[in-house]
mmCIF file of C-alpha atoms in Angstrom:
data_model
loop_
_atom_site.group_PDB
_atom_site.id
_atom_site.type_symbol
_atom_site.label_atom_id
_atom_site.label_comp_id
_atom_site.label_asym_id
_atom_site.label_seq_id
_atom_site.Cartn_x
_atom_site.Cartn_y
_atom_site.Cartn_z
ATOM 1 C CA UNK A 1 106.118 59.563 101.786
ATOM 2 C CA UNK A 2 104.509 57.455 99.130
ATOM 3 C CA UNK A 3 101.044 57.937 99.927
ATOM 4 C CA UNK A 4 100.873 61.102 100.859
ATOM 5 C CA UNK A 5 99.022 63.786 98.898
ATOM 6 C CA UNK A 6 100.611 67.349 97.161
ATOM 7 C CA UNK A 7 99.344 69.835 97.123
ATOM 8 C CA UNK A 8 99.578 70.596 93.481
ATOM 9 C CA UNK A 9 100.823 69.094 90.895
ATOM 10 C CA UNK A 10 101.604 70.287 87.475
ATOM 11 C CA UNK A 11 98.702 73.137 86.467
ATOM 12 C CA UNK A 12 97.215 71.464 83.695
ATOM 13 C CA UNK A 13 95.696 67.945 85.066
ATOM 14 C CA UNK A 14 94.727 70.067 88.666
ATOM 15 C CA UNK A 15 92.178 72.238 86.058
ATOM 16 C CA UNK A 16 91.092 69.133 83.711
ATOM 17 C CA UNK A 17 89.903 67.086 87.619
ATOM 18 C CA UNK A 18 87.533 71.412 87.058
ATOM 19 C CA UNK A 19 89.552 71.982 89.967
ATOM 20 C CA UNK A 20 90.325 75.846 90.729
ATOM 21 C CA UNK A 21 94.376 75.786 91.712
ATOM 22 C CA UNK A 22 94.760 79.903 90.990
ATOM 23 C CA UNK A 23 94.214 80.551 95.414
ATOM 24 C CA UNK A 24 96.536 77.302 95.432
ATOM 25 C CA UNK A 25 99.227 78.441 93.240
ATOM 26 C CA UNK A 26 99.056 81.585 95.136
ATOM 27 C CA UNK A 27 99.554 79.920 98.252
ATOM 28 C CA UNK A 28 102.437 78.581 97.095
ATOM 29 C CA UNK A 29 103.905 81.143 95.834
ATOM 30 C CA UNK A 30 103.393 83.141 99.451
ATOM 31 C CA UNK A 31 105.298 79.361 101.535
ATOM 32 C CA UNK A 32 108.676 79.237 99.400
ATOM 33 C CA UNK A 33 108.295 82.699 99.244
ATOM 34 C CA UNK A 34 107.846 82.738 103.339
ATOM 35 C CA UNK A 35 105.417 85.416 103.519
ATOM 36 C CA UNK A 36 103.769 86.142 106.924
ATOM 37 C CA UNK A 37 100.942 84.288 106.598
ATOM 38 C CA UNK A 38 103.427 80.466 104.817
ATOM 39 C CA UNK A 39 103.634 78.805 108.141
ATOM 40 C CA UNK A 40 99.427 79.205 108.400
ATOM 41 C CA UNK A 41 98.881 78.336 104.745
ATOM 42 C CA UNK A 42 100.908 75.324 105.908
ATOM 43 C CA UNK A 43 98.769 73.817 108.235
ATOM 44 C CA UNK A 44 95.574 75.374 106.614
ATOM 45 C CA UNK A 45 96.592 73.217 103.571
ATOM 46 C CA UNK A 46 97.151 69.861 106.039
ATOM 47 C CA UNK A 47 101.106 70.392 105.150
ATOM 48 C CA UNK A 48 103.037 67.840 106.811
ATOM 49 C CA UNK A 49 106.316 68.159 104.577
ATOM 50 C CA UNK A 50 108.073 69.831 102.567
ATOM 51 C CA UNK A 51 110.629 69.760 99.453
ATOM 52 C CA UNK A 52 112.772 72.438 99.228
ATOM 53 C CA UNK A 53 115.515 72.170 96.023
ATOM 54 C CA UNK A 54 116.277 73.095 92.987
ATOM 55 C CA UNK A 55 113.092 71.952 90.998
ATOM 56 C CA UNK A 56 111.332 74.412 93.496
ATOM 57 C CA UNK A 57 113.773 77.077 93.020
ATOM 58 C CA UNK A 58 112.845 78.100 89.310
ATOM 59 C CA UNK A 59 109.410 77.592 89.768
ATOM 60 C CA UNK A 60 110.145 79.981 91.996
ATOM 61 C CA UNK A 61 112.012 82.452 89.780
ATOM 62 C CA UNK A 62 109.601 81.825 86.686
ATOM 63 C CA UNK A 63 107.671 84.130 88.433
ATOM 64 C CA UNK A 64 110.543 85.983 89.390
ATOM 65 C CA UNK A 65 110.057 85.494 93.267
ATOM 66 C CA UNK A 66 113.116 83.834 95.861
ATOM 67 C CA UNK A 67 112.837 80.729 97.060
ATOM 68 C CA UNK A 68 112.912 81.546 101.355
ATOM 69 C CA UNK A 69 115.239 78.783 102.234
ATOM 70 C CA UNK A 70 115.347 80.000 106.192
ATOM 71 C CA UNK A 71 112.499 79.691 106.024
ATOM 72 C CA UNK A 72 112.398 76.598 106.340
ATOM 73 C CA UNK A 73 114.905 76.345 108.340
ATOM 74 C CA UNK A 74 112.296 76.541 111.713
ATOM 75 C CA UNK A 75 111.522 72.887 111.060
ATOM 76 C CA UNK A 76 112.862 69.386 111.690
ATOM 77 C CA UNK A 77 114.827 68.660 108.688
ATOM 78 C CA UNK A 78 113.667 64.892 108.724
ATOM 79 C CA UNK A 79 115.984 63.280 104.564
ATOM 80 C CA UNK A 80 118.265 65.231 102.878
ATOM 81 C CA UNK A 81 120.108 64.514 99.117
ATOM 82 C CA UNK A 82 122.249 66.639 97.459
ATOM 83 C CA UNK A 83 120.688 70.560 97.247
ATOM 84 C CA UNK A 84 117.712 68.770 97.784
ATOM 85 C CA UNK A 85 115.863 68.989 101.492
ATOM 86 C CA UNK A 86 112.387 68.062 103.484
ATOM 87 C CA UNK A 87 111.362 69.647 106.149
ATOM 88 C CA UNK A 88 108.299 68.191 108.431
ATOM 89 C CA UNK A 89 106.383 71.086 109.497
ATOM 90 C CA UNK A 90 103.816 68.987 111.962
ATOM 91 C CA UNK A 91 104.495 67.354 115.503
#
């Protein structure tokens, strides 16, 4: 995935560039929790690939939310290493 943009990295870095990350952070939480609008949020933000693993699960737990792994199984799994999965969200 070298050269691909990240939807959101470290919030402090995003904030230091003057970007309002609150909406983006909210959308990421909804995506990883598999909310009803998650698929449309992936499309809206032009997300082509999603990494799902322990780091994402830990981030969700900080917000007392569950990572919805079954939501991502609707997409093509293009990579796997240990507990990490990489899904392609666009054809």
